[in-house]
């Protein structure tokens, strides 16, 4: 059973460009979460999605950031017009449907904005 | 919203000693408390978790205790080994399917 997959693992963008981060949850998992980790800091919640629905986006900046989890395909975190402050590791986690709590993390995408 | 505080931020122990990391949380509705281990450049890895209907849980050298009245929980690692060196994060969650609020992390260094 493959774990949570994320790609790309490393992404370099110039200021003003767009970044697209992809996350494929574990098989059988229908809950996806995105977290951001700045260097030497903890993880901060950004958004929680189920298939075709955003459940909670309270941790995501209202401008430039968006997320989706379509019926088919991976979840995507999109950052438009990136700035240096967006440089961080972005982790995706997934959880099974139903009354479960455990979240399993992917390897992360390390975004560097130059 | 939930706020999780974690102490200490760094911890250095001698191989074979025990290590204890403590966390406090603010939201009395939180009922799920996982611990993650993160090695440099790697993903956070779930190592143990506890739910509010349990006071203590143990898995080999790792144990977690929970005091719901005082709103704090702790990670205990016995007989530490150099491979235990990593950053450990505590977290809290209110409901199944809900997001995790993380503590700031503890950098554990086990000296051989």
Coordinates of N, CA and C in Angstrom, one line a residue:
Chain A
X1 N 0.9 -1.2 0.0 CA 0.0 0.0 0.0 C 0.9 1.2 0.0
X2 N 0.9 2.0 -1.1 CA 1.7 3.1 -1.2 C 1.3 4.2 -0.2
X3 N 2.3 4.9 0.2 CA 2.0 6.0 1.2 C 1.5 7.2 0.4
X4 N 1.5 8.4 1.2 CA 1.1 9.6 0.6 C 2.2 10.1 -0.4
X5 N 1.8 10.5 -1.6 CA 2.8 10.9 -2.6 C 2.6 12.4 -2.8
X6 N 3.8 13.0 -3.0 CA 3.7 14.5 -3.3 C 4.7 14.7 -4.4
X7 N 4.4 15.6 -5.3 CA 5.4 16.0 -6.3 C 5.1 17.4 -6.8
X8 N 6.1 18.2 -7.1 CA 7.5 17.7 -7.1 C 8.0 17.7 -5.7
X9 N 9.2 17.2 -5.5 CA 9.8 17.2 -4.2 C 10.5 18.5 -3.9
X10 N 11.0 19.1 -5.0 CA 11.7 20.4 -4.9 C 11.2 21.2 -6.0
X11 N 10.9 22.5 -5.7 CA 10.4 23.4 -6.7 C 11.0 24.8 -6.5
X12 N 11.6 25.3 -7.6 CA 12.2 26.6 -7.6 C 11.4 27.5 -8.5
X13 N 10.9 28.6 -7.9 CA 10.2 29.6 -8.7 C 10.8 31.0 -8.5
X14 N 10.6 31.8 -9.5 CA 11.0 33.3 -9.4 C 9.8 34.0 -8.9
X15 N 10.1 35.1 -8.2 CA 9.0 36.0 -7.7 C 8.0 36.3 -8.8
X16 N 6.8 36.2 -8.5 CA 5.7 36.5 -9.5 C 5.2 35.3 -10.3
X17 N 6.0 34.2 -10.2 CA 5.5 33.0 -10.9 C 4.5 32.2 -10.1
X18 N 3.9 31.2 -10.7 CA 2.9 30.3 -10.1 C 3.6 29.0 -9.6
X19 N 3.2 28.5 -8.5 CA 3.6 27.2 -8.0 C 2.4 26.3 -7.9
X20 N 2.6 25.1 -8.4 CA 1.5 24.0 -8.3 C 2.1 22.8 -7.6
X21 N 1.5 22.5 -6.4 CA 2.0 21.4 -5.6 C 0.9 20.3 -5.7
X22 N 1.3 19.0 -5.9 CA 0.4 17.9 -6.0 C 0.5 16.9 -4.9
X23 N -0.6 16.4 -4.5 CA -0.7 15.4 -3.4 C -1.6 14.3 -3.8
X24 N -1.2 13.0 -3.7 CA -2.0 11.9 -3.9 C -2.1 11.2 -2.6
X25 N -3.3 11.1 -2.0 CA -3.5 10.5 -0.7 C -3.2 9.0 -0.8
X26 N -3.1 8.4 0.4 CA -3.0 6.9 0.5 C -4.3 6.3 -0.1
X27 N -4.2 5.1 -0.6 CA -5.3 4.4 -1.1 C -6.4 4.2 0.0
X28 N -7.6 4.5 -0.4 CA -8.7 4.4 0.6 C -8.9 5.6 1.5
X29 N -8.0 6.6 1.4 CA -8.1 7.8 2.2 C -8.9 8.9 1.3
X30 N -9.8 9.5 2.0 CA -10.6 10.5 1.2 C -10.5 11.9 1.9
X31 N -9.7 12.0 3.0 CA -9.5 13.3 3.6 C -8.0 13.8 3.3
X32 N -7.9 15.0 2.9 CA -6.5 15.6 2.6 C -6.4 16.9 3.3
X33 N -5.2 17.0 3.9 CA -4.8 18.2 4.6 C -3.5 18.8 4.1
X34 N -3.4 20.1 4.0 CA -2.1 20.7 3.6 C -1.6 21.5 4.8
X35 N -0.3 21.4 5.1 CA 0.4 22.1 6.1 C 1.6 22.8 5.6
X36 N 2.0 23.9 6.2 CA 3.2 24.6 5.7 C 4.2 24.6 6.9
X37 N 5.5 24.4 6.6 CA 6.5 24.4 7.6 C 7.6 25.3 7.2
X38 N 7.7 26.4 7.9 CA 8.8 27.3 7.6 C 10.1 26.8 8.3
X39 N 11.3 27.2 7.8 CA 12.5 26.7 8.3 C 12.6 26.8 9.9
X40 N 13.0 25.7 10.5 CA 13.2 25.7 12.0 C 11.9 26.0 12.7
X41 N 10.7 25.8 12.1 CA 9.4 26.0 12.8 C 8.6 24.7 12.7
X42 N 7.4 24.8 13.4 CA 6.5 23.7 13.4 C 5.6 23.8 12.2
X43 N 4.7 22.9 12.1 CA 3.7 22.8 11.0 C 2.5 23.6 11.3
X44 N 2.0 24.4 10.3 CA 0.8 25.2 10.4 C -0.2 24.7 9.4
X45 N -1.4 24.5 9.9 CA -2.5 24.0 9.1 C -2.9 25.1 8.0
X46 N -3.1 24.6 6.8 CA -3.6 25.5 5.8 C -5.0 25.2 5.4
X47 N -5.3 24.0 4.9 CA -6.6 23.7 4.4 C -6.9 22.2 4.5
X48 N -8.2 21.9 4.6 CA -8.7 20.5 4.7 C -9.7 20.3 3.7
X49 N -9.5 19.2 2.9 CA -10.4 18.9 1.8 C -10.9 17.5 1.8
X50 N -12.1 17.3 1.3 CA -12.5 16.0 0.9 C -12.8 16.1 -0.6
X51 N -13.1 14.9 -1.2 CA -13.3 14.9 -2.7 C -14.3 16.0 -3.1
X52 N -13.9 16.9 -3.9 CA -14.7 18.0 -4.5 C -15.2 19.0 -3.5
X53 N -14.7 19.0 -2.3 CA -15.2 19.9 -1.3 C -14.0 20.5 -0.4
X54 N -14.1 21.8 -0.2 CA -13.2 22.4 0.8 C -13.9 22.4 2.1
X55 N -13.4 21.7 3.1 CA -14.1 21.6 4.4 C -13.7 22.8 5.3
X56 N -12.4 23.1 5.3 CA -11.9 24.1 6.2 C -10.7 24.8 5.6
X57 N -10.7 26.0 5.3 CA -9.6 26.7 4.7 C -9.2 27.9 5.6
X58 N -9.4 27.8 6.9 CA -9.1 28.8 7.8 C -7.7 29.2 7.9
X59 N -6.8 28.3 7.6 CA -5.3 28.5 7.7 C -4.7 29.0 6.5
X60 N -5.4 29.1 5.4 CA -4.9 29.5 4.1 C -5.0 31.0 3.9
X61 N -4.0 31.7 3.5 CA -4.1 33.1 3.1 C -5.2 33.3 2.1
X62 N -5.9 34.4 2.2 CA -7.1 34.6 1.3 C -6.7 35.0 -0.1
X63 N -5.5 35.5 -0.2 CA -5.0 36.0 -1.5 C -3.9 35.0 -2.0
X64 N -3.9 34.8 -3.3 CA -2.9 34.1 -4.0 C -2.9 32.5 -3.8
X65 N -3.5 32.1 -2.7 CA -3.5 30.6 -2.4 C -4.9 30.0 -2.7
X66 N -4.8 28.8 -3.3 CA -6.1 28.1 -3.5 C -5.8 26.6 -3.5
X67 N -6.8 25.8 -3.2 CA -6.6 24.4 -3.2 C -7.8 23.7 -3.7
X68 N -7.6 22.5 -4.3 CA -8.7 21.7 -4.8 C -8.4 20.2 -4.6
X69 N -9.4 19.4 -4.6 CA -9.3 18.0 -4.6 C -10.4 17.4 -5.5
X70 N -10.1 17.3 -6.8 CA -11.1 16.9 -7.7 C -11.6 15.5 -7.6
X71 N -12.6 15.1 -8.2 CA -13.2 13.8 -8.1 C -12.1 12.8 -8.6
X72 N -11.4 13.1 -9.7 CA -10.4 12.3 -10.2 C -9.0 13.0 -10.1
X73 N -8.0 12.3 -9.7 CA -6.7 13.0 -9.7 C -6.3 13.5 -8.3
X74 N -5.1 14.0 -8.2 CA -4.5 14.5 -6.9 C -5.1 15.8 -6.4
X75 N -4.9 16.0 -5.2 CA -5.2 17.4 -4.6 C -4.1 18.3 -5.1
X76 N -4.4 19.5 -5.3 CA -3.5 20.5 -5.8 C -3.6 21.8 -4.9
X77 N -2.4 22.2 -4.5 CA -2.2 23.5 -3.8 C -1.6 24.5 -4.8
X78 N -2.2 25.6 -5.0 CA -1.8 26.5 -6.0 C -1.4 27.8 -5.4
X79 N -0.2 28.3 -5.7 CA 0.2 29.6 -5.1 C 0.5 30.5 -6.3
X80 N -0.3 31.6 -6.5 CA 0.0 32.5 -7.6 C 0.9 33.6 -7.1
X81 N 1.6 34.2 -8.1 CA 2.5 35.3 -7.8 C 3.3 35.2 -6.6
X82 N 4.1 34.1 -6.6 CA 4.9 33.8 -5.4 C 5.8 34.9 -4.9
X83 N 6.0 35.0 -3.6 CA 6.9 35.9 -3.0 C 7.9 35.1 -2.2
X84 N 9.0 35.8 -1.8 CA 10.1 35.1 -1.0 C 9.5 34.5 0.2
X85 N 8.6 35.1 0.9 CA 8.0 34.6 2.1 C 7.2 33.3 1.9
X86 N 7.0 32.9 0.7 CA 6.3 31.6 0.4 C 7.3 30.4 0.5
X87 N 8.6 30.7 0.5 CA 9.6 29.7 0.6 C 9.4 28.9 1.9
X88 N 9.1 27.6 1.7 CA 8.8 26.7 2.9 C 8.7 25.3 2.4
X89 N 8.5 24.4 3.3 CA 8.2 23.0 3.0 C 6.7 22.9 3.1
X90 N 6.0 22.3 2.1 CA 4.6 22.2 2.1 C 4.3 20.7 2.2
X91 N 3.6 20.3 3.3 CA 3.3 18.9 3.5 C 1.8 18.6 3.3
X92 N 1.6 17.5 2.7 CA 0.2 17.0 2.6 C 0.1 15.8 3.5
X93 N -1.1 15.7 4.1 CA -1.4 14.5 4.9 C -2.8 13.9 4.5
X94 N -2.9 12.6 4.7 CA -4.3 12.1 4.4 C -4.8 11.2 5.5
X95 N -6.1 11.0 5.6 CA -6.7 10.3 6.6 C -7.9 9.5 6.0
X96 N -8.2 8.3 6.6 CA -9.3 7.5 6.0 C -10.6 8.2 6.2
X97 N -11.6 7.8 5.4 CA -12.9 8.3 5.7 C -13.5 7.7 6.9
X98 N -14.5 8.3 7.4 CA -15.2 7.8 8.6 C -14.6 8.4 9.9
X99 N -14.8 7.7 11.0 CA -14.5 8.2 12.3 C -13.0 7.9 12.7
X100 N -12.1 8.4 11.9 CA -10.7 8.2 12.1 C -10.0 9.5 12.3
X101 N -8.9 9.5 13.1 CA -8.1 10.7 13.4 C -6.7 10.7 12.7
X102 N -6.1 9.5 12.6 CA -4.7 9.5 12.2 C -4.5 10.2 10.9
X103 N -3.5 11.0 10.8 CA -3.0 11.6 9.6 C -1.6 11.2 9.2
X104 N -1.5 10.8 8.0 CA -0.2 10.3 7.5 C 0.4 11.3 6.5
X105 N 1.6 11.6 6.7 CA 2.2 12.7 5.9 C 3.0 12.2 4.7
X106 N 2.9 13.0 3.6 CA 3.8 12.8 2.4 C 5.2 13.3 2.7
X107 N 6.1 13.2 1.7 CA 7.4 13.6 1.9 C 7.6 15.1 1.8
X108 N 6.6 15.8 1.3 CA 6.7 17.3 1.3 C 7.2 17.8 -0.1
X109 N 6.9 19.0 -0.3 CA 7.5 19.8 -1.5 C 8.2 21.0 -0.9
X110 N 9.5 21.1 -1.2 CA 10.2 22.2 -0.7 C 10.3 23.3 -1.8
X111 N 9.6 24.4 -1.5 CA 9.4 25.5 -2.5 C 10.5 26.6 -2.1
X112 N 11.2 26.9 -3.1 CA 12.2 28.0 -3.0 C 11.9 29.1 -4.0
X113 N 11.7 30.3 -3.5 CA 11.3 31.4 -4.3 C 12.6 32.3 -4.4
X114 N 13.1 32.6 -5.6 CA 14.3 33.4 -5.8 C 13.9 34.8 -6.3
Chain B
X1 N -9.4 29.6 18.8 CA -8.9 28.3 18.3 C -7.9 27.7 19.3
X2 N -7.5 26.5 18.9 CA -6.6 25.7 19.7 C -5.2 26.3 19.7
X3 N -4.5 26.2 20.9 CA -3.1 26.7 21.0 C -2.3 25.6 21.7
X4 N -1.2 25.1 21.1 CA -0.4 24.0 21.7 C 1.0 24.6 22.0
X5 N 1.4 24.5 23.3 CA 2.7 24.9 23.7 C 3.6 23.6 24.0
X6 N 4.8 23.6 23.6 CA 5.7 22.4 23.7 C 7.0 22.8 24.4
X7 N 7.4 22.0 25.4 CA 8.7 22.3 26.1 C 9.4 21.0 26.4
X8 N 10.8 21.0 26.4 CA 11.6 22.1 26.0 C 11.8 22.2 24.5
X9 N 12.4 23.2 24.0 CA 12.6 23.4 22.6 C 13.8 22.5 22.1
X10 N 14.8 22.3 23.0 CA 15.9 21.4 22.8 C 16.1 20.6 24.0
X11 N 16.6 19.3 23.7 CA 16.8 18.4 24.8 C 18.0 17.5 24.5
X12 N 19.0 17.5 25.3 CA 20.2 16.7 25.0 C 20.3 15.6 26.2
X13 N 20.4 14.4 25.8 CA 20.5 13.3 26.8 C 21.6 12.4 26.4
X14 N 22.1 11.6 27.4 CA 23.1 10.6 27.1 C 22.4 9.3 26.7
X15 N 23.0 8.6 25.8 CA 22.4 7.3 25.3 C 22.1 6.4 26.5
X16 N 20.9 5.9 26.5 CA 20.4 5.0 27.6 C 19.6 5.8 28.6
X17 N 19.7 7.1 28.7 CA 18.8 7.9 29.6 C 17.4 8.0 29.0
X18 N 16.5 8.5 29.9 CA 15.1 8.8 29.4 C 15.0 10.2 29.0
X19 N 14.0 10.5 28.1 CA 13.7 11.8 27.6 C 12.2 12.0 27.8
X20 N 11.9 13.2 28.3 CA 10.5 13.6 28.5 C 10.2 14.9 27.8
X21 N 9.2 15.0 27.0 CA 8.7 16.2 26.3 C 7.3 16.5 26.7
X22 N 7.0 17.7 27.0 CA 5.7 18.1 27.6 C 5.0 19.1 26.7
X23 N 3.7 18.9 26.6 CA 2.8 19.8 25.8 C 1.6 20.2 26.6
X24 N 1.1 21.4 26.4 CA -0.1 21.9 27.0 C -1.0 22.4 25.8
X25 N -2.3 22.3 26.0 CA -3.2 22.7 25.0 C -4.3 23.6 25.6
X26 N -5.0 24.3 24.8 CA -5.9 25.3 25.4 C -7.4 24.9 25.2
X27 N -7.7 24.2 24.2 CA -9.1 23.9 23.9 C -9.6 22.6 24.6
X28 N -10.5 22.7 25.6 CA -10.9 21.6 26.3 C -11.7 20.6 25.4
X29 N -12.1 21.0 24.2 CA -12.8 20.1 23.3 C -11.9 19.2 22.6
X30 N -10.6 19.4 22.6 CA -9.6 18.6 21.9 C -9.6 17.2 22.6
X31 N -9.6 16.2 21.7 CA -9.7 14.8 22.2 C -8.8 13.8 21.6
X32 N -7.9 14.3 20.7 CA -6.9 13.4 20.0 C -5.6 14.1 20.0
X33 N -4.5 13.3 20.5 CA -3.2 13.9 20.7 C -2.1 13.0 20.1
X34 N -1.7 13.3 18.9 CA -0.6 12.5 18.3 C 0.8 13.1 18.5
X35 N 1.8 12.3 18.4 CA 3.2 12.7 18.4 C 3.8 12.3 17.1
X36 N 4.6 13.2 16.6 CA 5.3 12.9 15.3 C 6.8 13.1 15.5
X37 N 7.6 12.3 14.8 CA 9.0 12.4 14.8 C 9.4 12.9 13.4
X38 N 10.3 13.9 13.3 CA 10.7 14.4 12.0 C 12.2 14.4 12.0
X39 N 12.8 13.6 11.1 CA 14.3 13.7 10.9 C 14.5 14.8 9.8
X40 N 15.8 15.2 9.8 CA 16.1 16.3 9.0 C 15.8 16.1 7.5
X41 N 15.0 17.0 6.9 CA 14.6 16.8 5.5 C 13.6 15.7 5.2
X42 N 13.0 15.1 6.2 CA 12.1 14.1 6.0 C 10.6 14.4 6.4
X43 N 9.7 13.6 6.2 CA 8.3 13.8 6.5 C 8.1 13.6 8.0
X44 N 7.1 14.2 8.6 CA 6.7 13.9 10.0 C 6.1 12.5 10.0
X45 N 6.6 11.7 11.0 CA 6.2 10.3 11.1 C 5.4 10.1 12.4
X46 N 4.2 9.6 12.3 CA 3.4 9.3 13.5 C 4.0 8.2 14.3
X47 N 4.3 8.5 15.6 CA 5.0 7.5 16.4 C 4.1 6.9 17.5
X48 N 3.2 7.7 17.9 CA 2.2 7.3 19.0 C 1.1 8.3 19.1
X49 N -0.1 7.9 19.5 CA -1.1 8.8 19.7 C -2.0 8.4 20.9
X50 N -2.8 9.3 21.4 CA -3.7 9.0 22.5 C -5.0 9.7 22.4
X51 N -6.0 9.1 22.8 CA -7.3 9.7 22.8 C -7.8 10.1 24.2
X52 N -8.8 10.9 24.3 CA -9.1 11.5 25.6 C -9.7 10.5 26.6
X53 N -10.1 9.4 26.1 CA -10.7 8.4 27.0 C -9.7 7.5 27.6
X54 N -8.4 7.8 27.4 CA -7.3 7.0 27.9 C -6.3 7.9 28.6
X55 N -5.7 7.4 29.7 CA -4.8 8.3 30.4 C -3.3 8.0 30.1
X56 N -3.0 6.8 29.6 CA -1.7 6.4 29.3 C -1.7 5.4 28.2
X57 N -0.6 5.4 27.3 CA -0.5 4.4 26.3 C 1.0 4.2 26.1
X58 N 1.4 2.9 25.9 CA 2.8 2.6 25.8 C 3.0 1.7 24.5
X59 N 4.1 1.9 23.9 CA 4.5 1.1 22.7 C 6.0 1.0 22.8
X60 N 6.5 -0.2 23.3 CA 7.9 -0.5 23.5 C 8.6 0.6 24.3
X61 N 9.5 1.4 23.8 CA 10.2 2.3 24.6 C 9.5 3.7 24.7
X62 N 8.4 3.8 24.0 CA 7.7 5.1 23.9 C 6.4 5.0 24.7
X63 N 6.1 6.0 25.5 CA 4.8 6.1 26.2 C 4.3 7.5 26.1
X64 N 3.0 7.7 26.2 CA 2.4 9.0 26.2 C 1.4 9.0 27.4
X65 N 1.4 10.1 28.1 CA 0.4 10.3 29.2 C -0.4 11.5 28.9
X66 N -1.7 11.5 29.4 CA -2.6 12.6 29.1 C -3.3 12.9 30.4
X67 N -3.3 14.2 30.8 CA -4.1 14.7 31.9 C -5.1 15.7 31.4
X68 N -6.3 15.3 31.2 CA -7.3 16.2 30.6 C -7.7 17.3 31.5
X69 N -7.7 17.1 32.8 CA -8.1 18.2 33.7 C -7.1 19.3 33.6
X70 N -5.8 19.0 33.6 CA -4.8 20.0 33.5 C -4.5 20.4 32.1
X71 N -5.0 19.7 31.1 CA -4.8 20.0 29.7 C -3.3 19.9 29.3
X72 N -2.7 18.8 29.7 CA -1.4 18.6 29.3 C -1.1 17.1 29.0
X73 N -0.2 16.9 28.1 CA 0.2 15.5 27.7 C 1.7 15.5 27.5
X74 N 2.3 14.3 27.7 CA 3.7 14.2 27.7 C 4.2 12.9 26.9
X75 N 5.3 13.0 26.3 CA 6.0 11.9 25.6 C 7.2 11.4 26.4
X76 N 7.2 10.2 26.7 CA 8.4 9.6 27.4 C 9.1 8.6 26.5
X77 N 10.4 8.8 26.4 CA 11.2 7.8 25.6 C 12.2 7.2 26.6
X78 N 12.2 5.9 26.8 CA 13.2 5.3 27.7 C 14.3 4.7 26.9
X79 N 15.4 4.4 27.6 CA 16.6 3.8 27.0 C 16.9 4.4 25.6
X80 N 17.1 5.7 25.6 CA 17.3 6.4 24.3 C 18.5 5.9 23.6
X81 N 18.4 6.0 22.2 CA 19.4 5.5 21.3 C 19.7 6.7 20.4
X82 N 20.9 6.7 19.8 CA 21.3 7.8 18.9 C 20.3 8.0 17.7
X83 N 19.7 6.9 17.3 CA 18.7 7.0 16.2 C 17.4 7.6 16.6
X84 N 17.2 7.9 18.0 CA 16.1 8.7 18.4 C 16.3 10.2 18.2
X85 N 17.5 10.6 17.9 CA 17.7 12.0 17.6 C 16.9 12.5 16.4
X86 N 16.1 13.5 16.7 CA 15.2 14.1 15.7 C 14.5 15.2 16.3
X87 N 13.6 15.8 15.6 CA 12.6 16.8 16.1 C 11.3 16.1 16.4
X88 N 10.8 16.3 17.6 CA 9.5 15.7 17.9 C 8.4 16.8 18.1
X89 N 7.3 16.5 17.5 CA 6.1 17.5 17.5 C 4.9 16.8 18.2
X90 N 4.3 17.5 19.1 CA 3.0 17.1 19.7 C 2.0 17.9 18.9
X91 N 0.8 17.4 18.9 CA -0.4 18.0 18.2 C -1.7 17.7 18.9
X92 N -2.7 18.5 18.6 CA -4.0 18.3 19.2 C -5.1 18.5 18.2
X93 N -6.2 17.7 18.3 CA -7.2 17.8 17.4 C -8.6 17.6 18.1
X94 N -9.6 18.3 17.6 CA -10.9 18.3 18.3 C -11.8 17.2 17.8
X95 N -11.8 16.8 16.5 CA -12.7 15.9 16.0 C -12.1 15.0 14.9
X96 N -12.6 13.9 14.7 CA -12.2 13.0 13.6 C -12.3 13.9 12.3
X97 N -11.3 13.8 11.5 CA -11.4 14.6 10.2 C -11.0 16.0 10.4
X98 N -10.7 16.5 11.6 CA -10.3 17.8 11.9 C -8.8 18.1 11.8
X99 N -8.5 19.3 11.6 CA -7.0 19.6 11.4 C -6.3 19.5 12.8
X100 N -5.0 19.3 12.6 CA -4.1 19.2 13.8 C -3.4 20.5 14.0
X101 N -3.4 20.9 15.3 CA -2.6 22.1 15.8 C -1.3 21.6 16.4
X102 N -0.2 22.0 15.9 CA 1.1 21.5 16.3 C 1.8 22.4 17.4
X103 N 2.5 21.7 18.3 CA 3.4 22.5 19.1 C 4.7 22.9 18.3
X104 N 5.5 23.7 18.9 CA 6.7 24.2 18.2 C 7.8 23.3 17.9
X105 N 7.8 22.1 18.5 CA 8.8 21.1 18.3 C 9.9 21.1 19.4
X106 N 10.4 19.9 19.6 CA 11.6 19.7 20.5 C 12.7 19.0 19.7
X107 N 13.8 19.6 19.7 CA 15.0 18.9 19.0 C 15.7 18.1 20.1
X108 N 15.6 16.7 19.9 CA 16.2 15.8 20.8 C 17.5 15.3 20.3
X109 N 18.5 15.4 21.1 CA 19.9 14.9 20.7 C 20.3 13.9 21.7
X110 N 20.6 12.7 21.2 CA 21.0 11.6 22.0 C 22.5 11.4 21.8
X111 N 23.3 11.6 22.8 CA 24.7 11.5 22.7 C 25.2 10.1 22.9
X112 N 26.0 9.5 22.0 CA 26.5 8.1 22.2 C 27.5 8.1 23.4

